[in-house]
CSV table of C-alpha atoms in Angstrom, one decimal:
chain,number,residue,atom,x,y,z
A,1,MET,CA,38.3,16.3,-2.8
A,2,SER,CA,38.9,12.7,-3.9
A,3,LYS,CA,36.2,11.2,-6.2
A,4,THR,CA,37.4,7.6,-5.1
A,5,PRO,CA,37.3,5.9,-1.8
A,6,TYR,CA,40.5,6.0,0.2
A,7,LEU,CA,42.1,5.2,3.5
A,8,THR,CA,43.6,7.7,5.7
A,9,PHE,CA,46.4,5.4,6.8
A,10,ASP,CA,48.3,2.4,5.5
A,11,LEU,CA,47.1,-0.9,6.6
A,12,ASP,CA,50.4,-2.6,5.9
A,13,THR,CA,52.1,-0.5,8.8
A,14,PRO,CA,53.2,-3.0,11.6
A,15,GLY,CA,51.4,-2.7,15.0
A,16,MET,CA,48.4,-0.7,15.9
A,17,SER,CA,47.0,2.0,13.5
A,18,THR,CA,43.6,3.8,13.5
A,19,GLY,CA,42.0,6.2,10.9
A,20,HIS,CA,39.2,6.3,8.4
A,21,LEU,CA,37.9,4.9,5.3
A,22,VAL,CA,36.5,7.8,3.4
A,23,VAL,CA,33.6,7.4,1.4
A,24,PRO,CA,33.5,10.2,-1.5
A,25,LYS,CA,30.6,12.6,-1.6
A,26,GLY,CA,27.9,12.3,-4.1
A,27,ASP,CA,24.7,14.1,-5.2
A,28,ASP,CA,23.0,12.8,-2.1
A,29,CYS,CA,25.2,13.7,0.7
A,30,GLU,CA,29.0,14.9,1.7
A,31,ALA,CA,31.8,12.5,2.1
A,32,ILE,CA,31.5,10.0,4.9
A,33,SER,CA,34.4,8.8,7.2
A,34,LEU,CA,34.1,5.4,8.7
A,35,PRO,CA,36.4,4.8,11.7
A,36,VAL,CA,38.9,1.9,11.0
A,37,PHE,CA,41.1,-0.1,13.4
A,38,SER,CA,44.0,-2.2,12.2
A,39,LEU,CA,46.4,-4.4,14.3
A,40,ASN,CA,49.0,-5.9,11.9
A,41,LYS,CA,51.3,-8.5,13.7
A,42,GLY,CA,53.0,-10.0,10.4
A,43,GLU,CA,52.3,-13.3,8.8
A,44,GLY,CA,49.1,-15.2,9.8
A,45,PRO,CA,45.5,-15.2,9.1
A,46,ARG,CA,44.0,-11.8,7.7
A,47,LEU,CA,40.4,-11.0,9.1
A,48,LEU,CA,38.0,-8.3,8.6
A,49,VAL,CA,35.5,-7.6,11.4
A,50,THR,CA,32.6,-5.4,10.6
A,51,GLY,CA,29.5,-4.1,12.7
A,52,GLY,CA,26.5,-2.0,12.0
A,53,ASN,CA,25.8,-3.3,8.5
A,54,HIS,CA,22.1,-2.7,9.7
A,55,GLY,CA,21.9,0.4,11.6
A,56,ASN,CA,19.2,-0.9,14.1
A,57,GLU,CA,21.4,-3.9,15.3
A,58,LEU,CA,23.7,-2.3,17.7
A,59,GLU,CA,25.2,-5.5,19.4
A,60,GLY,CA,27.8,-5.5,16.5
A,61,PRO,CA,29.2,-2.0,16.8
A,62,ILE,CA,29.4,-2.6,20.6
A,63,VAL,CA,31.1,-5.8,20.6
A,64,ALA,CA,33.4,-4.8,17.7
A,65,ARG,CA,34.4,-1.7,19.8
A,66,ARG,CA,35.0,-3.7,22.8
A,67,LEU,CA,37.4,-5.9,20.5
A,68,VAL,CA,39.4,-2.9,19.8
A,69,ASP,CA,39.9,-2.5,23.6
A,70,TRP,CA,41.4,-5.9,24.2
A,71,LEU,CA,42.7,-7.2,21.1
A,72,PRO,CA,46.1,-5.4,21.1
A,73,LYS,CA,47.0,-7.3,24.4
A,74,VAL,CA,46.2,-10.8,23.2
A,75,GLN,CA,46.6,-10.9,19.3
A,76,THR,CA,49.6,-13.2,18.6
A,77,CYS,CA,50.0,-13.0,14.8
A,78,GLY,CA,48.3,-12.0,11.6
A,79,ARG,CA,46.3,-9.0,10.8
A,80,VAL,CA,42.7,-7.8,12.0
A,81,ILE,CA,40.9,-4.8,10.7
A,82,ILE,CA,37.9,-3.6,12.3
A,83,VAL,CA,35.0,-1.2,11.3
A,84,PRO,CA,32.6,-1.2,14.0
A,85,MET,CA,30.0,1.0,12.1
A,86,LEU,CA,29.9,0.0,8.5
A,87,ASN,CA,26.7,2.0,7.7
A,88,LEU,CA,27.1,5.0,9.6
A,89,PRO,CA,24.1,7.0,8.5
A,90,ALA,CA,21.9,4.0,9.4
A,91,VAL,CA,23.5,3.4,12.8
A,92,GLN,CA,22.9,7.1,13.6
A,93,ALA,CA,19.3,6.9,12.6
A,94,TRP,CA,18.8,3.5,14.3
A,95,SER,CA,17.5,2.3,11.2
A,96,GLN,CA,18.2,-1.1,9.2
A,97,ASP,CA,18.2,0.9,5.9
A,98,SER,CA,20.1,4.2,5.2
A,99,PRO,CA,17.9,7.4,5.9
A,100,ILE,CA,19.7,9.1,3.0
A,101,ASP,CA,18.9,6.8,0.0
A,102,GLY,CA,16.6,4.2,1.8
A,103,LEU,CA,18.8,1.2,0.7
A,104,ASN,CA,19.7,-1.7,2.6
A,105,LEU,CA,23.6,-2.1,2.6
A,106,ASN,CA,23.4,-5.9,2.9
A,107,ARG,CA,21.6,-6.0,-0.6
A,108,VAL,CA,24.0,-3.7,-2.7
A,109,PHE,CA,27.3,-5.5,-2.7
A,110,PRO,CA,29.6,-5.0,-4.5
A,111,GLY,CA,28.4,-1.5,-4.7
A,112,ARG,CA,28.9,1.3,-7.3
A,113,ALA,CA,31.4,4.0,-7.3
A,114,ASP,CA,29.0,6.4,-9.1
A,115,GLY,CA,25.9,5.2,-7.0
A,116,SER,CA,24.0,6.6,-4.1
A,117,VAL,CA,25.7,6.8,-0.7
A,118,THR,CA,25.0,3.0,0.3
A,119,GLU,CA,26.3,1.9,-2.9
A,120,ARG,CA,29.3,3.9,-2.5
A,121,ILE,CA,29.9,2.3,1.0
A,122,ALA,CA,29.8,-1.1,-0.4
A,123,ASP,CA,32.2,-0.1,-3.3
A,124,ALA,CA,34.6,1.3,-0.7
A,125,VAL,CA,34.6,-1.8,1.4
A,126,SER,CA,34.8,-4.2,-1.7
A,127,ARG,CA,37.7,-2.2,-3.2
A,128,LEU,CA,39.9,-1.3,-0.2
A,129,LEU,CA,39.1,-3.7,2.8
A,130,LEU,CA,38.0,-7.1,1.5
A,131,PRO,CA,41.2,-7.5,-0.8
A,132,MET,CA,43.3,-7.3,2.7
A,133,ALA,CA,41.2,-10.1,4.2
A,134,ASP,CA,40.9,-13.9,3.8
A,135,THR,CA,38.1,-14.3,6.4
A,136,VAL,CA,35.0,-11.8,7.2
A,137,PHE,CA,33.2,-11.7,10.6
A,138,ASP,CA,29.9,-9.4,10.0
A,139,LEU,CA,28.4,-8.9,13.3
A,140,HIS,CA,24.5,-8.6,13.2
A,141,SER,CA,21.8,-9.2,15.5
A,142,PHE,CA,18.3,-10.5,14.3
A,143,GLY,CA,16.7,-7.1,15.1
A,144,PRO,CA,14.9,-5.3,18.0
A,145,THR,CA,11.3,-7.1,17.3
A,146,TRP,CA,12.7,-10.7,17.4
A,147,ASP,CA,13.7,-13.2,20.1
A,148,CYS,CA,16.6,-15.3,18.8
A,149,PRO,CA,19.5,-17.1,20.3
A,150,PRO,CA,22.9,-15.9,19.6
A,151,SER,CA,23.8,-17.7,16.4
A,152,VAL,CA,26.3,-17.9,13.7
A,153,VAL,CA,24.6,-18.0,10.3
A,154,THR,CA,25.8,-18.8,6.8
A,155,HIS,CA,23.8,-19.4,3.6
A,156,PRO,CA,24.3,-22.7,1.3
A,157,ILE,CA,27.3,-22.1,-1.0
A,158,GLY,CA,27.8,-24.1,-4.1
A,159,ASP,CA,31.4,-24.7,-3.7
A,160,VAL,CA,31.6,-27.8,-1.3
A,161,ASP,CA,35.1,-27.1,0.1
A,162,LEU,CA,34.3,-23.4,0.8
A,163,MET,CA,30.9,-24.6,2.5
A,164,ALA,CA,32.7,-27.0,4.7
A,165,LYS,CA,35.4,-24.6,5.8
A,166,THR,CA,32.6,-21.8,6.5
A,167,LEU,CA,30.6,-24.3,8.6
A,168,ARG,CA,33.8,-25.1,10.5
A,169,MET,CA,34.5,-21.6,11.1
A,170,ALA,CA,30.9,-21.0,12.2
A,171,GLU,CA,30.7,-23.8,14.7
A,172,ALA,CA,34.1,-22.7,16.2
A,173,PHE,CA,32.2,-19.7,17.7
A,174,LYS,CA,30.4,-22.3,19.8
A,175,LEU,CA,27.3,-19.9,20.3
A,176,PRO,CA,24.1,-21.7,21.0
A,177,VAL,CA,23.2,-22.0,17.3
A,178,THR,CA,25.1,-22.5,14.1
A,179,LEU,CA,22.5,-22.0,11.3
A,180,LEU,CA,22.5,-23.0,7.7
A,181,TRP,CA,19.8,-20.7,6.4
A,182,GLU,CA,18.1,-21.1,2.9
A,183,HIS,CA,17.6,-17.4,2.5
A,184,PRO,CA,15.2,-16.2,-0.2
A,185,ASP,CA,16.9,-12.8,-0.9
A,186,THR,CA,20.8,-13.3,-1.2
A,187,LYS,CA,21.5,-11.1,-4.2
A,188,GLY,CA,23.8,-8.3,-3.2
A,189,MET,CA,24.5,-9.5,0.2
A,190,PHE,CA,27.8,-8.9,1.6
A,191,ASP,CA,28.6,-12.8,2.3
A,192,THR,CA,27.4,-13.6,-1.2
A,193,TRP,CA,30.1,-11.3,-2.8
A,194,VAL,CA,32.6,-12.4,-0.3
A,195,HIS,CA,32.0,-16.1,-1.0
A,196,SER,CA,32.1,-15.6,-4.7
A,197,GLN,CA,35.7,-14.7,-4.2
A,198,GLY,CA,36.5,-17.9,-2.4
A,199,LYS,CA,36.9,-16.4,1.0
A,200,VAL,CA,35.1,-17.4,4.3
A,201,PHE,CA,32.4,-15.4,5.6
A,202,VAL,CA,30.6,-15.7,8.9
A,203,CYS,CA,27.5,-13.7,9.9
A,204,ALA,CA,27.1,-13.6,13.6
A,205,GLU,CA,23.5,-13.0,14.5
A,206,PHE,CA,23.8,-11.8,18.1
A,207,GLY,CA,20.2,-12.4,19.2
A,208,GLY,CA,17.4,-10.1,19.2
A,209,GLY,CA,15.3,-8.0,21.4
A,210,THR,CA,16.9,-5.6,23.6
A,211,VAL,CA,20.8,-5.1,24.1
A,212,ASN,CA,21.7,-6.1,27.5
A,213,ALA,CA,24.9,-7.0,29.4
A,214,GLU,CA,24.4,-10.8,29.9
A,215,ALA,CA,23.8,-11.0,26.0
A,216,LEU,CA,26.9,-8.9,25.0
A,217,ALA,CA,29.1,-11.2,27.3
A,218,ILE,CA,27.9,-14.1,25.3
A,219,TYR,CA,28.5,-12.5,21.9
A,220,GLU,CA,32.0,-11.4,23.0
A,221,SER,CA,32.9,-14.9,24.2
A,222,GLY,CA,31.6,-16.3,20.8
A,223,LEU,CA,33.9,-13.7,18.8
A,224,ARG,CA,36.9,-14.6,21.0
A,225,ASN,CA,36.2,-18.1,20.1
A,226,GLY,CA,36.4,-17.4,16.4
A,227,LEU,CA,39.6,-15.5,16.9
A,228,ILE,CA,41.1,-18.7,18.8
A,229,ALA,CA,40.0,-21.0,15.9
A,230,LEU,CA,41.8,-18.7,13.5
A,231,GLY,CA,44.9,-18.9,15.4
A,232,LEU,CA,45.0,-15.1,16.0
A,233,VAL,CA,44.9,-15.4,19.8
A,234,ASP,CA,45.9,-18.1,22.3
A,235,GLY,CA,43.3,-19.7,24.5
A,236,LYS,CA,40.8,-22.5,24.9
A,237,ALA,CA,37.3,-21.9,23.3
A,238,GLU,CA,34.3,-22.5,25.6
A,239,CYS,CA,30.6,-22.6,25.1
A,240,PRO,CA,28.9,-19.6,26.7
A,241,THR,CA,26.0,-20.1,28.8
A,242,PHE,CA,22.6,-19.3,27.4
A,243,ARG,CA,19.4,-19.7,29.5
A,244,GLN,CA,21.2,-22.1,31.9
A,245,ARG,CA,22.7,-24.2,29.2
A,246,LYS,CA,25.9,-24.8,27.6
A,247,ALA,CA,25.4,-26.3,24.3
A,248,SER,CA,25.8,-25.7,20.7
A,249,LYS,CA,23.4,-26.9,17.9
A,250,THR,CA,24.1,-27.1,14.1
A,251,LEU,CA,20.6,-26.5,12.4
A,252,GLU,CA,19.2,-25.7,9.0
A,253,THR,CA,16.2,-23.8,8.0
A,254,LEU,CA,14.5,-23.8,4.8
A,255,LEU,CA,12.1,-21.5,3.1
A,256,SER,CA,9.3,-23.7,4.0
A,257,ASP,CA,10.3,-23.1,7.6
A,258,GLU,CA,9.3,-19.4,7.6
A,259,LEU,CA,5.9,-19.0,9.2
A,260,LYS,CA,3.9,-15.9,8.1
A,261,SER,CA,0.8,-14.3,9.5
A,262,PRO,CA,-2.3,-15.0,7.5
A,263,ALA,CA,-4.0,-11.7,9.0
A,264,ARG,CA,-3.5,-8.4,10.5
A,265,GLY,CA,-3.2,-8.4,14.0
A,266,ILE,CA,-1.3,-8.7,17.3
A,267,PHE,CA,1.2,-11.7,17.6
A,268,GLU,CA,1.4,-13.3,20.8
A,269,PRO,CA,4.1,-15.8,21.0
A,270,ARG,CA,3.4,-19.1,22.6
A,271,CYS,CA,6.8,-20.7,22.4
A,272,SER,CA,10.5,-19.7,23.2
A,273,VAL,CA,13.7,-20.0,21.1
A,274,LEU,CA,15.2,-23.4,21.1
A,275,ASP,CA,11.9,-25.2,22.1
A,276,GLU,CA,11.3,-28.4,20.4
A,277,VAL,CA,7.8,-28.5,19.0
A,278,SER,CA,5.8,-31.4,17.5
A,279,GLN,CA,3.9,-31.2,14.2
A,280,GLY,CA,0.9,-29.0,15.0
A,281,GLY,CA,2.6,-27.5,18.2
A,282,LEU,CA,1.3,-24.0,18.7
A,283,ILE,CA,3.8,-21.3,17.9
A,284,GLY,CA,1.8,-18.3,18.4
A,285,VAL,CA,-1.5,-16.6,18.1
A,286,ILE,CA,-2.7,-13.7,16.0
A,287,TYR,CA,-5.6,-11.4,17.6
A,288,PRO,CA,-7.4,-9.4,15.1
A,289,VAL,CA,-7.4,-5.7,16.3
A,290,ASP,CA,-10.6,-4.4,14.5
A,291,SER,CA,-13.1,-6.8,16.2
A,292,LEU,CA,-13.5,-8.1,19.6
A,293,SER,CA,-15.8,-11.0,18.2
A,294,ALA,CA,-13.4,-12.4,15.6
A,295,ASP,CA,-11.7,-15.5,16.9
A,296,ALA,CA,-7.8,-15.6,17.3
A,297,ILE,CA,-5.8,-17.4,14.7
A,298,ASP,CA,-3.5,-20.0,15.6
A,299,ILE,CA,0.0,-20.4,14.1
A,300,ARG,CA,1.2,-23.9,14.2
A,301,ALA,CA,4.3,-25.8,13.5
A,302,PRO,CA,3.8,-27.9,10.0
A,303,THR,CA,6.5,-30.3,11.1
A,304,THR,CA,8.4,-31.4,14.1
A,305,SER,CA,11.0,-28.7,14.7
A,306,ILE,CA,13.2,-26.6,16.8
A,307,VAL,CA,12.0,-22.9,17.2
A,308,CYS,CA,14.9,-20.8,15.9
A,309,ALA,CA,13.4,-17.3,16.0
A,310,VAL,CA,10.1,-16.0,17.0
A,311,LYS,CA,8.7,-12.5,16.7
A,312,SER,CA,8.2,-10.3,20.0
A,313,GLY,CA,4.8,-9.3,20.8
A,314,ILE,CA,3.9,-6.8,18.0
A,315,HIS,CA,1.2,-5.7,15.5
A,316,VAL,CA,1.8,-7.6,12.2
A,317,GLU,CA,0.6,-7.2,8.7
A,318,VAL,CA,-0.7,-10.2,6.3
A,319,ASN,CA,2.1,-12.3,5.2
A,320,GLN,CA,4.5,-10.9,7.8
A,321,LYS,CA,7.0,-13.4,9.1
A,322,VAL,CA,6.4,-14.1,12.9
A,323,ALA,CA,8.7,-17.5,13.3
A,324,PHE,CA,11.5,-19.5,11.9
A,325,LEU,CA,11.7,-23.2,12.5
A,326,ALA,CA,14.6,-25.4,12.2
A,327,ARG,CA,15.9,-29.0,12.5
A,328,PRO,CA,19.3,-30.6,13.0
A,329,LEU,CA,21.6,-30.2,10.1
A,330,LYS,CA,22.2,-33.6,8.3
A,331,PRO,CA,26.0,-34.3,7.5
């Protein structure tokens, strides 16, 4: 058995091909075969679409699998490679992190050939798939315990030209929110590695909470808009309807916009995503669970903001994030 990752088919083959990206066995598990779809229509943009980076965010794998079904009928040029379940062990366990080594795939790029299974997956993608693409769409969701509008997310990039190209690509999805997110933990992230190679990377955060038909239709529409913007398919991009509105906002969120719980308890949201709140506006309430006499604790907005994401009603620990605020991105 090979000790290096390999593809079971040739990505340069014209037309539609399917096969697997084989991640070699290690001390922790046997070899893993990740299903891969490729549609090569010659010259043009080269796109890699991935889902299932986090295994409990299933909107990505579903929309990626839908793309496999309809893309062959509409793609006009270029090459699209689709990996619906990038972190297969995590998807099977419905877990953000791998159940085998406990690692977060989105924190170990570019990976290690001699590492644990999550590092070997990142290494295989970095070596064999990423060189074949100029643009990456990584399909996430905000996770099952959050309410979040369908969004396209990128992080600040030092390269001004690449930052501008990435924002334009993100805005082309025409999802309700395009978000420039000052994230505190970008080391080893898939997008950080892709950006370091001068390539455009768009992270689609396909909402949160539960997977439902209406939401999936919005996500699929946004992905189609992205393909239209790249010139891979013909058509006119349209803003999908979200909560009876057709609009797309470009926002930024800073580290100071992360609101955290000051105590253990049950968090009750008192706002909805995309609400505009004034300074001091009520975001939610923490109810202590160990005493009925203890007062509830208000979580309030430190500045006038737009609610970007809010935790669902759930028990939270001290210093656990309960909301993200944002504001319009300045040119």
